Structures are given as C-alpha cells and as structure tokens.
Coordinates of C-alpha atoms in Angstrom, one line a residue:
Chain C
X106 CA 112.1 106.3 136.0
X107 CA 114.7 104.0 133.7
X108 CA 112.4 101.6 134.0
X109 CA 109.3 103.0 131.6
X110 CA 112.6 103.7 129.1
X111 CA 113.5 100.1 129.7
X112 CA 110.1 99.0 129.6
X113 CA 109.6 101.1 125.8
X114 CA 113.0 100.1 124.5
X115 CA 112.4 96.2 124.9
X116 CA 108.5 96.6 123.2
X117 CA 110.4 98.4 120.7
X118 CA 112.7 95.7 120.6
X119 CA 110.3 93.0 120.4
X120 CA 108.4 94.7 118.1
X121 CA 111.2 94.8 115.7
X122 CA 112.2 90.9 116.0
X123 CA 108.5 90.2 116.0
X124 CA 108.4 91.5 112.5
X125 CA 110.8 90.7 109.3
X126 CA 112.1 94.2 109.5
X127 CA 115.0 93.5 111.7
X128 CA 115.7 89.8 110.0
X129 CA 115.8 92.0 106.8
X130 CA 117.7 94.7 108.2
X131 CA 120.6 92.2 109.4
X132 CA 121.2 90.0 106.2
X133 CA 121.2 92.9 103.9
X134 CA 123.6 94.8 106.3
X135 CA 125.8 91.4 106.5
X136 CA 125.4 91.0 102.8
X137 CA 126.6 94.6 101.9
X138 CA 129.6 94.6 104.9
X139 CA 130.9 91.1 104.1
X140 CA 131.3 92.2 100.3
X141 CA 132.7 95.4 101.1
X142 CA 135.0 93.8 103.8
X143 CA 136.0 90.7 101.4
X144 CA 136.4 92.3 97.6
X145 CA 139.3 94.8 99.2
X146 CA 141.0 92.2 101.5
X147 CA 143.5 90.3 99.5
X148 CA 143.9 92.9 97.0
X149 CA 145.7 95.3 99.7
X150 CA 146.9 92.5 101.4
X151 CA 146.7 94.0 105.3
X152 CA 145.3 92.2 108.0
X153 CA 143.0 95.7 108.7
X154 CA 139.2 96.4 109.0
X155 CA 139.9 99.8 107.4
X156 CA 137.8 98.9 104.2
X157 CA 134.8 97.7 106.4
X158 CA 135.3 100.3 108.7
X159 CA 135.4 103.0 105.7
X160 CA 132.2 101.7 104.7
X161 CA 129.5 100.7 107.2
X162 CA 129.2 105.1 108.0
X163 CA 127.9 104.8 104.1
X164 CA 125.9 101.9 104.8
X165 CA 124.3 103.2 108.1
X166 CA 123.2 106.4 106.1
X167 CA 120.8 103.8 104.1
X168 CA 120.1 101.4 106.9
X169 CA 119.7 103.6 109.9
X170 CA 117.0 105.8 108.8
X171 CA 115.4 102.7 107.3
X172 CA 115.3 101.6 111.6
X173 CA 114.3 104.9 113.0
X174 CA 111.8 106.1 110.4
X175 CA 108.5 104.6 111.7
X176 CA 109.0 104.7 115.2
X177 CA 107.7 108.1 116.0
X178 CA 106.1 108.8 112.8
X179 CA 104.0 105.2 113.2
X180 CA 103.1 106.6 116.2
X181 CA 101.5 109.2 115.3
X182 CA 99.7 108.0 111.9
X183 CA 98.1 105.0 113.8
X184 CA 97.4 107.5 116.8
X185 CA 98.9 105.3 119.4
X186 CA 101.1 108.4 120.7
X187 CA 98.1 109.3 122.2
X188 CA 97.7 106.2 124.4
X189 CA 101.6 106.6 124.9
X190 CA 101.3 110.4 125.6
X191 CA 98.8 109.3 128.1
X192 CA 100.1 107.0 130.1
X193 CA 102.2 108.7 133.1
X194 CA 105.5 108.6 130.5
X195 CA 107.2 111.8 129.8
X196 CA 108.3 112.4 126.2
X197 CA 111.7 112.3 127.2
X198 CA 111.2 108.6 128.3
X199 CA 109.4 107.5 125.1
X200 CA 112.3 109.1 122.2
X201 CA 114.4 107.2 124.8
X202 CA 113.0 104.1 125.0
X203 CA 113.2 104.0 121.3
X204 CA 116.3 105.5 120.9
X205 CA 117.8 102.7 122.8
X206 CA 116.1 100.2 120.8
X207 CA 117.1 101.5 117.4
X208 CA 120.6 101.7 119.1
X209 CA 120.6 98.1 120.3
X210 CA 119.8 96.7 116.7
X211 CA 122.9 98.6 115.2
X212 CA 124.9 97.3 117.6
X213 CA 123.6 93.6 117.3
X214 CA 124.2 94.4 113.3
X215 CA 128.2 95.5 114.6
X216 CA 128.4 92.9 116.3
X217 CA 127.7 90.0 113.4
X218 CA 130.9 92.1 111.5
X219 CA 132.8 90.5 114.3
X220 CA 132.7 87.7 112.4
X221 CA 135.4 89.7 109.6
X222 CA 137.5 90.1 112.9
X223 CA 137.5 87.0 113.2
X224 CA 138.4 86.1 109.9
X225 CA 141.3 88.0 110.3
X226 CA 142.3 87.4 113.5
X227 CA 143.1 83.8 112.5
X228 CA 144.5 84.5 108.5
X229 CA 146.1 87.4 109.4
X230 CA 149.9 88.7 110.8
X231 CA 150.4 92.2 112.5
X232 CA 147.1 92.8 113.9
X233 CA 146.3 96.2 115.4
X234 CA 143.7 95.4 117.8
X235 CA 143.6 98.9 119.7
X236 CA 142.7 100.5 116.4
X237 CA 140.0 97.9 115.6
X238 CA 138.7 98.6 118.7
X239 CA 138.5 102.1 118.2
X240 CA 137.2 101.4 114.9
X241 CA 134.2 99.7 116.5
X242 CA 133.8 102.5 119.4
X243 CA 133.9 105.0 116.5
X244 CA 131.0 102.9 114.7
X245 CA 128.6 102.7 117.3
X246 CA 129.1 106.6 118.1
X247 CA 128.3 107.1 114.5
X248 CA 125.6 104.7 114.4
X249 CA 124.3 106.9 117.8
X250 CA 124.5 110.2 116.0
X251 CA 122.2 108.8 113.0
X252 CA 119.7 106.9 115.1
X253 CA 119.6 110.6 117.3
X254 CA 119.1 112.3 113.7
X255 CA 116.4 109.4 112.7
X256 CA 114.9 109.9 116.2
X257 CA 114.1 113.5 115.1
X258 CA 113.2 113.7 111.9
X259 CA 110.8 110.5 113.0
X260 CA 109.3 113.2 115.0
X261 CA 108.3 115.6 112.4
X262 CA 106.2 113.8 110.3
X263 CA 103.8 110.9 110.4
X264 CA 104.8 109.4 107.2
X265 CA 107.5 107.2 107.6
X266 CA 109.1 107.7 103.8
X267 CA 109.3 111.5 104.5
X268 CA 111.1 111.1 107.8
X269 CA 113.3 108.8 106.4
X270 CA 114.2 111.4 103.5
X271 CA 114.9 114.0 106.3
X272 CA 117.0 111.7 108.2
X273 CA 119.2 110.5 105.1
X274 CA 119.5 114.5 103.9
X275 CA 120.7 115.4 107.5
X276 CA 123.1 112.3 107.7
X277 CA 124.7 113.2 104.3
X278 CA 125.4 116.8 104.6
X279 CA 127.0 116.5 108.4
X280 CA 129.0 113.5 106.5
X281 CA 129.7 114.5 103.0
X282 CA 131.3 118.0 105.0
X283 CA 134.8 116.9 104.9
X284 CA 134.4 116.1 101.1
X285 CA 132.8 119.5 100.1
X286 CA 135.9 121.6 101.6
X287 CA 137.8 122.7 98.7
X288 CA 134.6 124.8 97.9
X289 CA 135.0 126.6 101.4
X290 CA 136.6 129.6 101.8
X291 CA 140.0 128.6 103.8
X292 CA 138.6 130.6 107.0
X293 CA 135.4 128.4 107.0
X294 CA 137.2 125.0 106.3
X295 CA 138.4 124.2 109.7
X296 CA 134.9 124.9 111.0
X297 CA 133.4 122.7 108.3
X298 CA 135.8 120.3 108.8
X299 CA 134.7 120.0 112.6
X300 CA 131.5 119.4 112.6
X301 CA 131.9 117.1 110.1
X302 CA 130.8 113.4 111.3
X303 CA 133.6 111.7 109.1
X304 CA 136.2 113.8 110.2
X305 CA 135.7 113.0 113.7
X306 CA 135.0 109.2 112.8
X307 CA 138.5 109.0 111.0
X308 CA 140.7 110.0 113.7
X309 CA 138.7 107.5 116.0
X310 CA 139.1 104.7 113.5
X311 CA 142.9 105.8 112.8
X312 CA 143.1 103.9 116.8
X313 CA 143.5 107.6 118.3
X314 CA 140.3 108.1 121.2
X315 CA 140.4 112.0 121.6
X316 CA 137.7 113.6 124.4
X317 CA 137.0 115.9 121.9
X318 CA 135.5 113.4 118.8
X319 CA 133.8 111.6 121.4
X320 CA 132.1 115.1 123.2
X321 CA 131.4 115.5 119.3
X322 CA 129.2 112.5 118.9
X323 CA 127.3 112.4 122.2
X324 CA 126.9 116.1 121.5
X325 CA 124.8 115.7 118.6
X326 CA 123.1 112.7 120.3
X327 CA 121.9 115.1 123.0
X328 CA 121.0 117.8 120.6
X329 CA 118.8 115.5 117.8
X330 CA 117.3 113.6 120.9
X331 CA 116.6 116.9 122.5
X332 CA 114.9 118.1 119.2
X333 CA 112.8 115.3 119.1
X334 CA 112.0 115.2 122.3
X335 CA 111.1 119.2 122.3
X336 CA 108.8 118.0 118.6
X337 CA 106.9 115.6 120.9
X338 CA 106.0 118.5 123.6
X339 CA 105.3 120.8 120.9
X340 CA 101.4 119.7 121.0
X341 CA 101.3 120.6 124.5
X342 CA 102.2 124.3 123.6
X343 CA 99.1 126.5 123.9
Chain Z
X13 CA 86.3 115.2 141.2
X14 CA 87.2 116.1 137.8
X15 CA 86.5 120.3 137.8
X16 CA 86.8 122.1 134.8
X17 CA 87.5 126.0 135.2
X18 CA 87.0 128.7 132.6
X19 CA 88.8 126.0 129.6
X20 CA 89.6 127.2 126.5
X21 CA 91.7 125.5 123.3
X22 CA 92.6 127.5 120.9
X23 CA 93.8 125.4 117.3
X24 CA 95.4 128.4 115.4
X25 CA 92.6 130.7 115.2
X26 CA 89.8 128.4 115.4
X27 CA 88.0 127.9 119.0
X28 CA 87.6 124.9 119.9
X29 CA 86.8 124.7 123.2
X30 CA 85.3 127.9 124.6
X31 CA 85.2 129.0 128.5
X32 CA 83.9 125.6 129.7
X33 CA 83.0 125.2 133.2
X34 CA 81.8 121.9 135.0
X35 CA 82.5 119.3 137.4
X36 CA 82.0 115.7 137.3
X37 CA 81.3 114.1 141.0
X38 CA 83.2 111.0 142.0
X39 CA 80.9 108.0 141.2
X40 CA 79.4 109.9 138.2
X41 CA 78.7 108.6 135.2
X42 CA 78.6 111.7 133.0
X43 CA 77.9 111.5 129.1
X44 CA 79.5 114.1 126.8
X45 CA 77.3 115.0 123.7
X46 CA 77.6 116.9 120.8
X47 CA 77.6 116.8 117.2
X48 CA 81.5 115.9 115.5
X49 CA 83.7 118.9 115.5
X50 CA 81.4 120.1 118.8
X51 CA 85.1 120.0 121.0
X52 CA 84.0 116.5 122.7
X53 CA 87.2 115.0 122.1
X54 CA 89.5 118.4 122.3
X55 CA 88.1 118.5 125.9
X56 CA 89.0 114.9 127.0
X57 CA 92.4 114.8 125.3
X58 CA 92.8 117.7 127.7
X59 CA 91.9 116.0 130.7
X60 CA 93.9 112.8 129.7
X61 CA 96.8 115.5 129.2
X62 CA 97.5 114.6 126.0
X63 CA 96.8 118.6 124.7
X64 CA 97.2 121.0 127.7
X65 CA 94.4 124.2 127.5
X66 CA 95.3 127.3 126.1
X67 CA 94.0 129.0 128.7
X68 CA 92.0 127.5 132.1
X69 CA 92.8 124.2 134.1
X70 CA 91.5 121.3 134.8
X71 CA 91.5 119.7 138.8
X72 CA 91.4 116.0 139.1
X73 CA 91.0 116.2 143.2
X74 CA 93.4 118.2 143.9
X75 CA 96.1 118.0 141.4
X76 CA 96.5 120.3 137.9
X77 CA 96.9 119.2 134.5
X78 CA 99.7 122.0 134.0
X79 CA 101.4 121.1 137.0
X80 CA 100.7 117.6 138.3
X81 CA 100.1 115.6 134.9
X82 CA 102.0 112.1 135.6
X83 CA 100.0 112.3 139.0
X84 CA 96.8 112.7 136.8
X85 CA 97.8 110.4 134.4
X86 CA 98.1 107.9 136.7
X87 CA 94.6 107.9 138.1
X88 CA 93.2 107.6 134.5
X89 CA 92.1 105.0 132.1
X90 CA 91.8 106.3 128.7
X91 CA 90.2 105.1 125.2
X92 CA 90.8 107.8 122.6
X93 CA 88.4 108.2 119.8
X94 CA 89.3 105.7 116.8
X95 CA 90.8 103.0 119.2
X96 CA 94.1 103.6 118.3
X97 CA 96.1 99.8 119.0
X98 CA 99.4 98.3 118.5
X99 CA 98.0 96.0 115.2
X100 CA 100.7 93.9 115.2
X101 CA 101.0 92.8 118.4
X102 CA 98.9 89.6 120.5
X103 CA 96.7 90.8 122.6
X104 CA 98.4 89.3 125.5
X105 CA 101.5 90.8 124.6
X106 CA 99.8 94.4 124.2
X107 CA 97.2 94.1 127.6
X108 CA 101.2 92.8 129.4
X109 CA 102.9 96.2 128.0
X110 CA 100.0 98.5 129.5
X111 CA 100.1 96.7 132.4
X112 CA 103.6 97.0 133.3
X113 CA 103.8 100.6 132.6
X114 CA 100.9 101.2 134.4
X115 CA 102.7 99.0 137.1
X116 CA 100.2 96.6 137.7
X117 CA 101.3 94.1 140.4
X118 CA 100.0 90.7 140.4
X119 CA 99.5 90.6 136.1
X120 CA 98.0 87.0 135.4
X121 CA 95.4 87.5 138.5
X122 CA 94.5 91.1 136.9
X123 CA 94.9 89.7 133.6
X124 CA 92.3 87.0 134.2
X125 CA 90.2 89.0 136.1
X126 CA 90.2 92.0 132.5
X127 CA 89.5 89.0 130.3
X128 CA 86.5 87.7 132.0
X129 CA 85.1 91.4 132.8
X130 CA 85.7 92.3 128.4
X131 CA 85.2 88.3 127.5
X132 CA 88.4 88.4 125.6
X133 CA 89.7 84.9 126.6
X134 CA 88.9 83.3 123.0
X135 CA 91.1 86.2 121.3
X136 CA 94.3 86.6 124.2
X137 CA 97.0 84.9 121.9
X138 CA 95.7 86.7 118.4
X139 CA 97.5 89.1 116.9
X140 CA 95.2 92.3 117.9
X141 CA 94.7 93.2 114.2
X142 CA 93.1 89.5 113.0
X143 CA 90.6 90.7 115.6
X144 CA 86.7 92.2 114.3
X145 CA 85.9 95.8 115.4
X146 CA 83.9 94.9 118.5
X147 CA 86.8 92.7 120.1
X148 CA 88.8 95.5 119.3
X149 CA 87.2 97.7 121.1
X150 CA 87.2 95.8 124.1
X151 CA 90.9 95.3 124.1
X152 CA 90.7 99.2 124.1
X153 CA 88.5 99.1 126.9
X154 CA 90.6 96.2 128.7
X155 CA 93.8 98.5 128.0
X156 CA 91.7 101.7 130.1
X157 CA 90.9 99.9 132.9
X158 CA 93.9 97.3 133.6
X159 CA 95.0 99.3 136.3
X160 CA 91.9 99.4 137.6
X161 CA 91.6 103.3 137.4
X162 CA 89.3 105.8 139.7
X163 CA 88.5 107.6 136.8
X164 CA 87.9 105.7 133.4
X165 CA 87.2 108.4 130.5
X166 CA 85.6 106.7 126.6
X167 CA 85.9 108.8 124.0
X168 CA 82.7 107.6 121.3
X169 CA 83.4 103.9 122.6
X170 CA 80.8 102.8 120.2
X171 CA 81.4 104.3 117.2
X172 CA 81.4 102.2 113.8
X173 CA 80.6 99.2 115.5
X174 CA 77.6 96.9 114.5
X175 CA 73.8 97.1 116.5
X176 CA 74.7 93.4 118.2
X177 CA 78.5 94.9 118.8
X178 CA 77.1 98.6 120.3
X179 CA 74.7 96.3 122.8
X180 CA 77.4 94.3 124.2
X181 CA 79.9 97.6 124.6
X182 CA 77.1 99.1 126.3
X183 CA 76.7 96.3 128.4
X184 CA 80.3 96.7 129.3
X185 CA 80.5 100.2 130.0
X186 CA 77.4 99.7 132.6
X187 CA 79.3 97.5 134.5
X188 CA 82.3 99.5 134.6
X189 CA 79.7 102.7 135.8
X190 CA 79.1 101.0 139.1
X191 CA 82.4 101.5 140.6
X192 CA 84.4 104.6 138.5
X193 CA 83.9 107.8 137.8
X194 CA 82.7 107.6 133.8
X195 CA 82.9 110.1 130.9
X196 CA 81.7 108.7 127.5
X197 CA 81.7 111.1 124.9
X198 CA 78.9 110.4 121.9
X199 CA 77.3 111.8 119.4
X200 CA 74.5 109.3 119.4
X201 CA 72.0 110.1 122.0
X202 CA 70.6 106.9 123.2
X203 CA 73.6 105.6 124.2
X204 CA 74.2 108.4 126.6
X205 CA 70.4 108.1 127.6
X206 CA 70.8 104.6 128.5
X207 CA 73.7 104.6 130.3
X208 CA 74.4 107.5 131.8
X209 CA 73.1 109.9 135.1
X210 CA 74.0 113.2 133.8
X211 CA 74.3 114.6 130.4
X212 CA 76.1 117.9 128.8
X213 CA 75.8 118.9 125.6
X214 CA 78.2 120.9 123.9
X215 CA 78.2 123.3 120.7
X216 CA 80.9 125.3 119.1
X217 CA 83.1 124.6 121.8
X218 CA 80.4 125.7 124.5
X219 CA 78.4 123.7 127.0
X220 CA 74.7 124.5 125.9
X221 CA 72.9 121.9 128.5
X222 CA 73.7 120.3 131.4
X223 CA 71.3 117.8 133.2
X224 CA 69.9 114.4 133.8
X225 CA 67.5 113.2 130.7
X226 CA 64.9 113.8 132.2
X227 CA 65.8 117.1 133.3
X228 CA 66.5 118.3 129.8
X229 CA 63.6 117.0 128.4
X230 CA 61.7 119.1 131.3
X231 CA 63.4 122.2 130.4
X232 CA 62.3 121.7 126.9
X233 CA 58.5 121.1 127.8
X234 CA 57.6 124.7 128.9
X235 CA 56.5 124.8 125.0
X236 CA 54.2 122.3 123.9
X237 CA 53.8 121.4 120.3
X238 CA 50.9 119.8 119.0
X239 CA 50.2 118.3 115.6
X240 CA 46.9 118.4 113.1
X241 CA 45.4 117.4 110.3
X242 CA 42.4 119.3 109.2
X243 CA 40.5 119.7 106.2
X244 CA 41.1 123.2 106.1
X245 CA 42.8 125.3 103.5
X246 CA 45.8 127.2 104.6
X247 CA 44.4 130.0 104.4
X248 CA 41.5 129.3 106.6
X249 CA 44.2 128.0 109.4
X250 CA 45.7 131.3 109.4
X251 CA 42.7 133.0 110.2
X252 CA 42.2 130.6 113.3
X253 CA 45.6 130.9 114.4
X254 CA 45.1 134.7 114.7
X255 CA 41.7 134.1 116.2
X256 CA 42.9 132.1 118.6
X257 CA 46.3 134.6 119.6
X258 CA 49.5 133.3 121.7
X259 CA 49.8 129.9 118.8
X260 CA 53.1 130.0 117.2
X261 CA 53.0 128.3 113.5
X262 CA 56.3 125.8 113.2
X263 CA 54.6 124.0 110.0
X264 CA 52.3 124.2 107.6
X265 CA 51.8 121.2 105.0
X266 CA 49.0 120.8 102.2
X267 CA 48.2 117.6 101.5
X268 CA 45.3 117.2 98.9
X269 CA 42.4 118.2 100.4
X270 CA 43.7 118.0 104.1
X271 CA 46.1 120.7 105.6
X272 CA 48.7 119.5 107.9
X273 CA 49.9 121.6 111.4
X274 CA 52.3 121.8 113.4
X275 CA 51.7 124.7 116.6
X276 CA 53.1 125.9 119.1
X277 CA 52.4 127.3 122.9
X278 CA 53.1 128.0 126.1
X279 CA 52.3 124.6 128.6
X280 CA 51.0 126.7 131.3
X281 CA 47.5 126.8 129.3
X282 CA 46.7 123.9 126.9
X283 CA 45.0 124.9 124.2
X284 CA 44.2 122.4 122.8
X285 CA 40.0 122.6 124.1
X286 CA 40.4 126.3 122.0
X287 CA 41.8 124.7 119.1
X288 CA 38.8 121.2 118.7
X289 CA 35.9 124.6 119.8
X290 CA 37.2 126.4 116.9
X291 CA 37.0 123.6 114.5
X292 CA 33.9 122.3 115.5
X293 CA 32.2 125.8 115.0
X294 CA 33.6 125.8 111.8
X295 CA 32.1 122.5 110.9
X296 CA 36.0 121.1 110.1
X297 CA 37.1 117.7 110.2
X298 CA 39.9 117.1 112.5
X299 CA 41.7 114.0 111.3
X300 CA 44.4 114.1 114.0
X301 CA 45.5 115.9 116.5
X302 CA 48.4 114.9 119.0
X303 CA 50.7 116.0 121.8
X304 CA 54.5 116.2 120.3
X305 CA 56.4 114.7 123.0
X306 CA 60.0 115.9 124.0
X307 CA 62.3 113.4 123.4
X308 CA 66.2 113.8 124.3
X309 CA 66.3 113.8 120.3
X310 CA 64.7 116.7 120.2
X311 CA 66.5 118.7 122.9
X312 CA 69.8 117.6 121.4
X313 CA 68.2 119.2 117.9
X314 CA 67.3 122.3 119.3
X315 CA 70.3 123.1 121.2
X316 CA 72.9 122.0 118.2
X317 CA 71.1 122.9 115.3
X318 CA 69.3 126.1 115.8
X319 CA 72.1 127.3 117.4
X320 CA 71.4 127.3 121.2
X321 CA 67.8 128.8 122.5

C-alpha cells in the first residue's frame, strides 16, 4: 500500500525537478533566507539562527502555496485525476503521495539554509545547537502544516492561482493569530493564542520540544490532509 | 461480464443516466452510441469507478463498484474522453509510471511488446506533448492496455483526430477486440459499425436500442419508405395517396413541373405495383422511384432525434 504513495510522491518529485519550478523555487528561497539570515547577523552580533528562523514561516507563506497549488488542481483542469482516480489508488494514497513530495522539496530548500549553520558554526562562539535543532524540527512542522493547508485548498479548485489564494489566506490568519490578540476579548486570547501556528513555532524554536506544539502541528497535518482527501471523494457522493 | 442493474446518476437535478440495464459478455466488443450529452461517458466513468451511481450497481464478474472498486479497478484499462495525459512528461517516462502502478512485472519486455502493438517506437523518448493528436492517442491507448487488462473500456477513442489518423486507431482497436472484452463509446456511427458485434444506443440517459447492426437495421425495416418523382401536382398526389389507403406521407417537394415523394408503408405488402398501376392510369410520368434503404444512420436518427419510436 506505501508503495503507490511512494510510487506518486517520486512522479511528483520528478515532475518538479523535470521542470524549472523547483530550480526557481530553491534560488529565490536561498536568495530571500541568505539576505534575511546575513543583513541581521553582525548587527546583533550572536552567533544564532533566530533571524532566519523568524523568517523562513513568512517566506513559506509565499513559497509553499506557490509548491502545492497545481498539484491537485492541475489534476483536475487537465483531467488526469480521472486516469489517477482510475487506477486501483485510493484518494488517500494520491494527496499522500503528493503531500510527501511537496514535503520533500521544503525540506531539500531547509536543508540548503544549512549552509548559514555552517557559516556560523565556524565564525561564531557560544553556539546553541539544541535550539538550532529545534529551530529546524520546528520549520519542517511548519512547513508540514502549510503543504497540508496547500494540499487542501489544491483540492477545491482547478485553477491553480485560486488555490494558491486560499492556501496563503488560510496560512496567514492561523499565523497572523498571535499578532491580532490585543483585539481579543481576554477570555478568547488564550484560545487564539493556541491555535495560533507562530505561537506554537516560537516555543519550539526557543530550543523547548513540548508534546503538545508538536500534537499541534501534526494535528492540523491530519485534519487539512483529511479535508483534502474527503474533497477528492466528494465526486463519488451520490 | 460487465452487468449493469437498474443504474441511475443523478447530477443535481438533471438525469443523467436513467434506469439502465445491460450486460456485456466476456469476449464482447460492445459499442456505446449516442448523441453528446446522451450519458455515454457518465456511464463508463461509472464503471471505471471514477463517479459511483446514485442509485443501482454495476457487477464486473462478481465484484461491485460500491464495494469492491480497487478489485475492479484492477481488471480495467481505461481511456477517458479527451485523452487526458501528463504533457510534460516522455512518453517512456509516463507508459513506466502506469506500469508500475498497475504493477506490471517484466516492464521493458511489456514495454516493447505496447510499442510495437500502438507503433510508438519513433516517439518513446519525446516529451508526450511535442507529440500530434493521433500519437497521442495511442499513448492513451498504450497507457489502457499496459497491463494487459481483461476488460479494456474507450471512451470516443477517435474523436478530433484526422480521416488517415481515425483509420489507423480503428485498426488498433480491432486488434485489441480479439482478445478483451471492448466498450468504445461514439457518437459517430460507422466506427461502431465497423468495428463492433453489438450496439446500444442511448438517449436522455436511456438505452433506446440494443442489437447487432444488422439487427437494428431489421427492426427498423418493418416500414418501408420509398421515394418518387412524378409529374404530378400536389394536389393530384394527395388524391392518389387516399386512393390508394394504408400510405403514410413523410414528404412532399415541388420542383417545377415535377412533384417529389417521399411514402411510407407497412413491408408486409409492397406497394409499390399499386403505386406504378395508379400512375400509369393516370397517364403520369414517373421519373424515379426507389426503395429507401435502412442504414444504421437512419436507425440512429430515428431513435435520438424523434425521440425514441
């Protein structure tokens, strides 16, 4: 059964390197890290990734949904779900086959920031591995929870631009939570402040890895992936 | 054996697919006709499990669509209607995906075997979407039957293709017909005449015929129709028509001085000796006067376009 999800995830795979897209996707996302990992560095003068680590949540909000978008919704423009749909797959194996995939590029995209690590790791005094560890944990959760989100909302539509709209809305409110609290009543803020993505990526990032942030992001996985999952078997309702 | 029972597909409030009942014999090659929007491809996306019916099933041997779809899904090679493909992708690298999900063993041998069968060897490292309609259309084809499936189901496998293009897909599908059960859904009906042994027609969701060609075309015989031209008035073919009794008029053309006819009767009495008596008495000329055969065409037009008998 893993293996139609494998098989999905590495044509999804391939069909992103077999493309610019992902070459694109990579140098923009180095680009935008490196300056926002470089300008802050000797200005604070730490040997941290906290300024990176800040930023790449804000930069996945652009550059995740820019991933996901087509890969349901190209689907179903060019029609190909229905030679997908009819092959003996079950919709749960084809959002995860491309879940995986979409997953697999952010993480090949974390894993060219190692290169700041790196650059500190030699420069630099007083290094906190654990927390920079935690700090990457926390960004592929986060990078999970939007592909989930981009998974669904690349469900609902068949135009990619649409579900990419959808996915970026979604993305921003669950982030932007934590920001928006001083306009919650005071019984309402703690609840806000929970299902609030950055709130839960902060305290992972701060070096601290608590059950409950981490039940918080592969919640949402399950629920968005669920969603999208329940979209695809929604043409099968009578 | 492919059984359809009681099938209905509901879209909102429209009917598609109304109470259809048949059965499709292994071996079979069955052709689907009807005009667009008739419910041809509503009723194969339900057999291929893609849409499940709003009400009836569907038995491919003994398993259900509702219940045992992988199962089904697995003994079925499908081409949807438009030939949806992965564009960007070589055609080796697309015909390799199907195959392994499929779970083809021994690819390349398969593989060669596919390319010789569609003639696809020129094309196997081209992106699929440099590729003309017709070669298109056989990587479709190639993609249905990799896994060499018992039942292989083409959903208007010709359509937009050019003359030479349609003769070589047809060519194709007449080899595949020798050793799979074959549904190919048209609109066009000599396609489904030449290639296939047993023909239903469907309508507003309903199966109005169901037959071999020749079997239709019999069933539509029991009337013959018989064409004129006389230099007559109108008038004057009216009163022979009456005269005569138990001739319909279907037509009725003037054309200068000569009238033309189109009549109709029951084939168990030709009357067409009563018809040359009666204008010899009068002294008419008959220009012409032939036997309208019944060609599939014409079954197909009756049974779509005025709506059944």
């Amino acid at each position: 059964m893993m293996n139609y999800t494998r098989l999905l995830c590495k044509k999804e795979t391939d069909s992103y390197f077999g493309s610019p897209a992902a070459y694109i996707f990579l140098i923009v996302f180095l680009i935008f890290s490196g300056w926002f990992f470089a300008s802050p560095l000797f200005l604070a003068n730490t040997s941290d990734m906290r300024s990176i680590f800040d930023m790449i949540p804000l930069l996945f909000m652009f550059f995740v949904p820019v991933i996901t978008m087509g890969l349901l919704a190209k689907e179903r423009s060019n029609g190909t779900i229905e030679l997908l749909s009819t092959f003996p797959l079950t919709d749960e194996q084809i959002v995860m086959g491309k879940f995986w995939a979409a997953l697999k590029l952010i993480v090949i995209g974390l894993l060219f920031t190692l290169i700041h690590f790196i650059t500190i790791a030699f420069l630099g005094t007083n290094i906190d591995f654990g927390s920079i560890i935690c700090g990457y944990l926390g960004l592929v959760l986060v990078g999970a929870v939007y592909a989930s989100i981009g998974m669904f909302s690349s469900s609902l539509s068949n135009n990619q631009i649409v579900s990419f709209i959808i996915s970026f809305a979604i993305i921003f409110v669950l982030y932007m939570l934590q920001y928006s609290l001083f306009f919650i009543p005071a019984a309402l803020a703690g609840f806000f402040q929970y299902i609030s993505i950055g709130y839960h990526f902060s305290s992972i990032a701060r070096g601290v890895i608590d059950t409950r942030n981490i039940i918080y992001f592969l919640g949402l996985c399950i629920i968005f992936l669920r969603l999208a999952i329940t979209v695809l078997e929604s043409r099968k309702w009578k | 054996m492919i059984r359809l029972e009681n099938l209905v597909k509901d879209y909102g409030t429209v009917r598609a697919v109304d109470h259809v009942n048949f059965e499709i014999r292994d071996g079979e090659i069955l052709g689907f006709l009807g005009p667009n929007g008739a419910g041809k491809s509503t009723t194969l996306k339900m057999i291929t499990c893609y849409l499940s019916p709003t009400d009836g099933n569907i038995y491919v041997d003994e398993d259900n669509v509702i219940e045992n779809s992988l199962e089904i899904r697995k003994k079925i090679g499908y081409l949807p209607e438009q030939n949806p493909l992965y564009a960007e992708m070589l055609v080796y690298d697309y015909l390799k995906f199907v195959a392994d999900i499929r779970q083809v063993k021994n690819f390349k041998a398969r593989l060669k075997e596919i390319l010789d069968l569609c003639g696809l060897h020129g094309v196997v490292q081209k992106p699929i979407q440099t590729l003309s309609k017709g070669y298109k259309q056989r990587v479709g084809i190639a993609q249905a039957i990799i896994h060499d499936p018992e039942i292989l189901i083409l959903d208007e496998p010709t359509s937009g293709l050019d003359p030479n293009q349609i003769v070589e897909i047809r060519e194709l599908i007449k080899k595949l017909g020798k050793e799979k059960t074959l549904i190919i859904s048209s609109h066009i009906l000599q396609e489904v005449q030449a290639v296939c042994d047993r023909i239903v027609i469907i309508h507003e969701g309903k199966i109005v015929a169901d037959g071999s060609s020749d079997e239709l075309k019999a069933d539509m015989n029991k009337r013959m129709t018989v064409k004129l031209t006389l230099n007559a008035t109108p008038e004057e073919v009216d009163t022979m028509i009456s005269f005569l009794g138990n001739i319909t008029l279907k037509d009725m053309k003037q054309n200068h001085e000569l009238t033309d006819v189109v009549l109709e009767f029951d084939s168990i009495i030709d009357r067409r000796p009563d018809i040359f008596n009666y204008v010899k008495k009068n002294d008419w000329i008959m220009y012409e006067m032939h036997r309208d055969d019944v060609s599939l065409e014409a079954v197909f037009r009756k049974l779509t376009i005025e709506g059944g008998k």
